Short mmCIF file of C-alpha atoms in Angstrom, two decimals:
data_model
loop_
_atom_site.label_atom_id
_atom_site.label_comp_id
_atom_site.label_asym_id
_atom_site.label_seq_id
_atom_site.Cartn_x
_atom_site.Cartn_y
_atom_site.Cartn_z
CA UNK A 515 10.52 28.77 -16.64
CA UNK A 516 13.10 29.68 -19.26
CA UNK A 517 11.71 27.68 -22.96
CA UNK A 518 14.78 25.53 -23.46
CA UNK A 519 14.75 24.19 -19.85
CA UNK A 520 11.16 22.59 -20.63
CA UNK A 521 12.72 21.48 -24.14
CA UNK A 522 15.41 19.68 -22.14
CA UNK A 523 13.27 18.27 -19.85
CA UNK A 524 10.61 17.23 -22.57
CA UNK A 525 13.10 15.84 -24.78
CA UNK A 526 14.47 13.14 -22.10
CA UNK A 527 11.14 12.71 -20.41
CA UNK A 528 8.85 12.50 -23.76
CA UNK A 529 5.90 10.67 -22.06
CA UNK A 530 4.39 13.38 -19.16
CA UNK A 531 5.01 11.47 -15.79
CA UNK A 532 1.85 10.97 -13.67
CA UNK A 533 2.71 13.52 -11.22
CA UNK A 534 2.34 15.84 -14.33
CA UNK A 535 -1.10 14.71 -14.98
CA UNK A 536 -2.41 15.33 -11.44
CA UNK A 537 -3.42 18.43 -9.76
CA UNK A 538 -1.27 19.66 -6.89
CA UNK A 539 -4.09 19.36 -4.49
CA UNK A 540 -4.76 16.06 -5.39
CA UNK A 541 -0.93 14.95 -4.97
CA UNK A 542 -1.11 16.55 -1.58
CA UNK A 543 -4.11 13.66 -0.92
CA UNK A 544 -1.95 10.67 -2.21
CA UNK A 545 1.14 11.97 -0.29
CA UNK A 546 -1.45 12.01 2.74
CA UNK A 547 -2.29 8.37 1.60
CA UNK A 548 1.25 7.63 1.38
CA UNK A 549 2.80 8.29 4.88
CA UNK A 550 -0.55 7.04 6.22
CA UNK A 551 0.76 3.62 5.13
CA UNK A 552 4.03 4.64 6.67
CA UNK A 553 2.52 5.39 9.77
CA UNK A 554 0.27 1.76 9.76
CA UNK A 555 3.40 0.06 9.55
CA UNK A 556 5.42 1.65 12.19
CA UNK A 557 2.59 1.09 14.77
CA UNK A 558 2.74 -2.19 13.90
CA UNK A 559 6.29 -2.60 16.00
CA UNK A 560 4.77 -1.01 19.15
CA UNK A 561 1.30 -0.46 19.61
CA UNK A 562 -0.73 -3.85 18.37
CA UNK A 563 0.99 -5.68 21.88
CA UNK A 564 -0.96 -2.05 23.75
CA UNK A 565 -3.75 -2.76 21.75
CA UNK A 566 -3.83 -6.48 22.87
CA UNK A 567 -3.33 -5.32 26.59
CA UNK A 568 -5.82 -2.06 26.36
CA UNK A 569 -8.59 -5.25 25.13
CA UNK A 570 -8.74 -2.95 21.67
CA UNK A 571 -8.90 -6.14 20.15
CA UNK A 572 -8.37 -9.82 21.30
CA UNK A 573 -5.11 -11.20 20.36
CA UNK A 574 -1.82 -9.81 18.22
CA UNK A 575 -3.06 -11.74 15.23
CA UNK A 576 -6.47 -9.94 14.95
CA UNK A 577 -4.15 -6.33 15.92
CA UNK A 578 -1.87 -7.34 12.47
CA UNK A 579 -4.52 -8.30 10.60
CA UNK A 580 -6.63 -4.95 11.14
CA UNK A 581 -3.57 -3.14 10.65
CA UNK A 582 -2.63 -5.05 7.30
CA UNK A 583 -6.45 -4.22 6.30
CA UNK A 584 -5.92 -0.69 6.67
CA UNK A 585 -2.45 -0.56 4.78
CA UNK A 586 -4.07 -2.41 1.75
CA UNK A 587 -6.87 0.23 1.94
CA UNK A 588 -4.90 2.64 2.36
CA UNK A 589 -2.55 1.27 -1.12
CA UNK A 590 -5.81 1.51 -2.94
CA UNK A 591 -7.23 5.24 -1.90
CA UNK A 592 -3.69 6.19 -3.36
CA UNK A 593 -3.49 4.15 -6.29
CA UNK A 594 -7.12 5.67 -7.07
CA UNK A 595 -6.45 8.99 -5.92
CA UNK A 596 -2.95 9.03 -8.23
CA UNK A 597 -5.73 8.45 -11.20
CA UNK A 598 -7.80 11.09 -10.03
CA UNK A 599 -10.80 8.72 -10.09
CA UNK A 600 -13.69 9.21 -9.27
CA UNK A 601 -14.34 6.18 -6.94
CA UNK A 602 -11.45 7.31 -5.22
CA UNK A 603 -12.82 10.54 -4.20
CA UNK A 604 -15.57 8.61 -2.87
CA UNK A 605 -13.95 6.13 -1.34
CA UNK A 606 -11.72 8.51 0.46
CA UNK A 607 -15.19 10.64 1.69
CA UNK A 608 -16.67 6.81 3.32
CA UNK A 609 -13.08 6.35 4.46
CA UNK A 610 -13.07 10.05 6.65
CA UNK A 611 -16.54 9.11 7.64
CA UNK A 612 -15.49 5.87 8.58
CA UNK A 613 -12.44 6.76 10.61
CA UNK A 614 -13.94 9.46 12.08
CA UNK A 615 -16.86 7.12 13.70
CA UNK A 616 -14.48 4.24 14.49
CA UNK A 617 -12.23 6.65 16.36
CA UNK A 618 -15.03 8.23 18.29
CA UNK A 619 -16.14 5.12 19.14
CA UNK A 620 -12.57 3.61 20.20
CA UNK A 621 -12.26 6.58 22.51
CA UNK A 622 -15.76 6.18 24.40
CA UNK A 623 -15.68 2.51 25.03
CA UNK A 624 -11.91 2.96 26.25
CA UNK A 625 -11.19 0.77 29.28
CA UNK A 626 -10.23 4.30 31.20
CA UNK A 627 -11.19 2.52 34.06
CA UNK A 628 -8.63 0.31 34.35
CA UNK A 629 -5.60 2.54 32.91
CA UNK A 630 -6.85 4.47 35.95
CA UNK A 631 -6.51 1.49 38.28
CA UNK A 632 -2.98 1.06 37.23
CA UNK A 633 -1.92 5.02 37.06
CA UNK A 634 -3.69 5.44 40.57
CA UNK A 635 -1.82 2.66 41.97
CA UNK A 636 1.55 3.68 41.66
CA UNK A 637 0.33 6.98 43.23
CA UNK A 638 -1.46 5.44 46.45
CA UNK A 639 -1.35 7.50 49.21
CA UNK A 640 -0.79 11.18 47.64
CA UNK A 641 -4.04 12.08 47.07
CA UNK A 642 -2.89 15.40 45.29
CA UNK A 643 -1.28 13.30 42.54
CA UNK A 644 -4.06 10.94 42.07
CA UNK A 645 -6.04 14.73 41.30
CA UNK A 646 -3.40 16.34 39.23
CA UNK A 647 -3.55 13.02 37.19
CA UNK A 648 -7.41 12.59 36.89
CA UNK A 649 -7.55 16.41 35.75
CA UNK A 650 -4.69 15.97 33.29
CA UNK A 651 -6.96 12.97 31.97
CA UNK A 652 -9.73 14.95 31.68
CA UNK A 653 -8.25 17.53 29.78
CA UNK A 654 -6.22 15.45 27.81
CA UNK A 655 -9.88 14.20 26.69
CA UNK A 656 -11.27 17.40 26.04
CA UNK A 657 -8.34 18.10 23.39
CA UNK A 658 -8.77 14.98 21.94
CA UNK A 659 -12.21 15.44 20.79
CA UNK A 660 -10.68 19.02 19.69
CA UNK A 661 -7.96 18.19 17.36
CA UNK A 662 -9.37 14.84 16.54
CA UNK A 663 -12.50 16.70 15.46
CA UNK A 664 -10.70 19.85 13.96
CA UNK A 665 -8.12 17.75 11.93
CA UNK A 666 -11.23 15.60 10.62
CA UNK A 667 -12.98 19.04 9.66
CA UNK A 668 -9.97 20.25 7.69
CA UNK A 669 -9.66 16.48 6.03
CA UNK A 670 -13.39 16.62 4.90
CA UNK A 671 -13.25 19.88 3.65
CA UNK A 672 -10.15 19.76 1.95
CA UNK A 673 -11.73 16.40 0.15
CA UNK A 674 -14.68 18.63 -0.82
CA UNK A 675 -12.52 21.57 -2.15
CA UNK A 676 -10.74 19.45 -4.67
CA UNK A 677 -13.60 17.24 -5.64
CA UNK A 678 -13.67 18.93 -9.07
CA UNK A 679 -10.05 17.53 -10.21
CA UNK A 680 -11.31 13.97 -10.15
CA UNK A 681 -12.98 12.17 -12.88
CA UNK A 682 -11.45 14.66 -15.75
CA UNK A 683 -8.36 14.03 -16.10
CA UNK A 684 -6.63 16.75 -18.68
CA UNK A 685 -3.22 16.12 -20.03
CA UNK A 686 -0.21 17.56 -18.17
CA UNK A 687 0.01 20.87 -20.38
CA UNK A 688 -3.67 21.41 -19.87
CA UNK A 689 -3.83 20.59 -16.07
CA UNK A 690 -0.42 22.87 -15.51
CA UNK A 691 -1.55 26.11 -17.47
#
């Protein structure tokens, strides 16, 4: 905080990065963005062949290409959001809406039925595992729709709260004090 540390830093830096032009709560979005494209690409290596097997979708090509989809997306919401534009903001709001229907609607039309087939067959016989495993199912269910529902509450509202630092963008100075 000390005057000739800014100096310094202004004197080698003259032109105020982009981070410096962007709210903190806005930052906090793109770094959201950011290991969201991480996380696209690490599935990738491991869950598109359980996708293909669950019948998520029909072959490894069409698992890749929804997953390259999504990282593109995903590249854009944080180029936009690193502007603080205003599309962004909106395009982030249709993209929580838009997750948050696809996922409920990946988790009801689950093939449950025949993950159960294939967990209840390697317990044939001990009818107290086959319940300890349906009821572990169950629950595991119920706290799905929880945090999956919670987590999309907090995203939504946090998208709301810093609505107001996109579209008027301040220089760093400004934006800092």
């Amino acid at each position: 905080q000390r005057k000739n540390v800014e100096l310094t830093a202004r004197y080698y830096h003259q032109a105020p990065s982009w981070t410096e032009k962007c709210h903190t709560t806005v930052l906090v979005l793109w770094l959201f963005y950011m290991l969201g494209i991480i996380g696209v690409a690490a599935m990738s290596f491991g869950y598109v062949p359980l996708l293909v097997e669950m019948k998520f979708v029909t072959s490894a090509q069409t698992g890749y290409l929804v997953l390259a989809v999504v990282i593109v997306l995903l590249a854009i919401l944080a180029f936009g959001v690193s502007r603080a534009a205003t599309w962004a903001w909106w395009a982030s709001v249709i993209y929580a809406f838009a997750s948050i229907g696809i996922g409920y609607y990946m988790f009801n039309h689950f093939d449950w039925a025949a993950i159960n087939q294939q967990m209840m067959s390697s317990v044939a016989g001990d009818d107290e595992l086959a319940g300890v495993m349906k009821r572990q199912q169950e629950a595991s269910m119920k706290a799905g729709y929880i945090s999956g529902g919670l987590t999309w509450l907090i995203w939504v509202g946090y998208l709301f709260w810093i609505r107001k630092h996109f579209g008027n963008r301040k220089s760093g100075s400004e934006q800092l004090a």
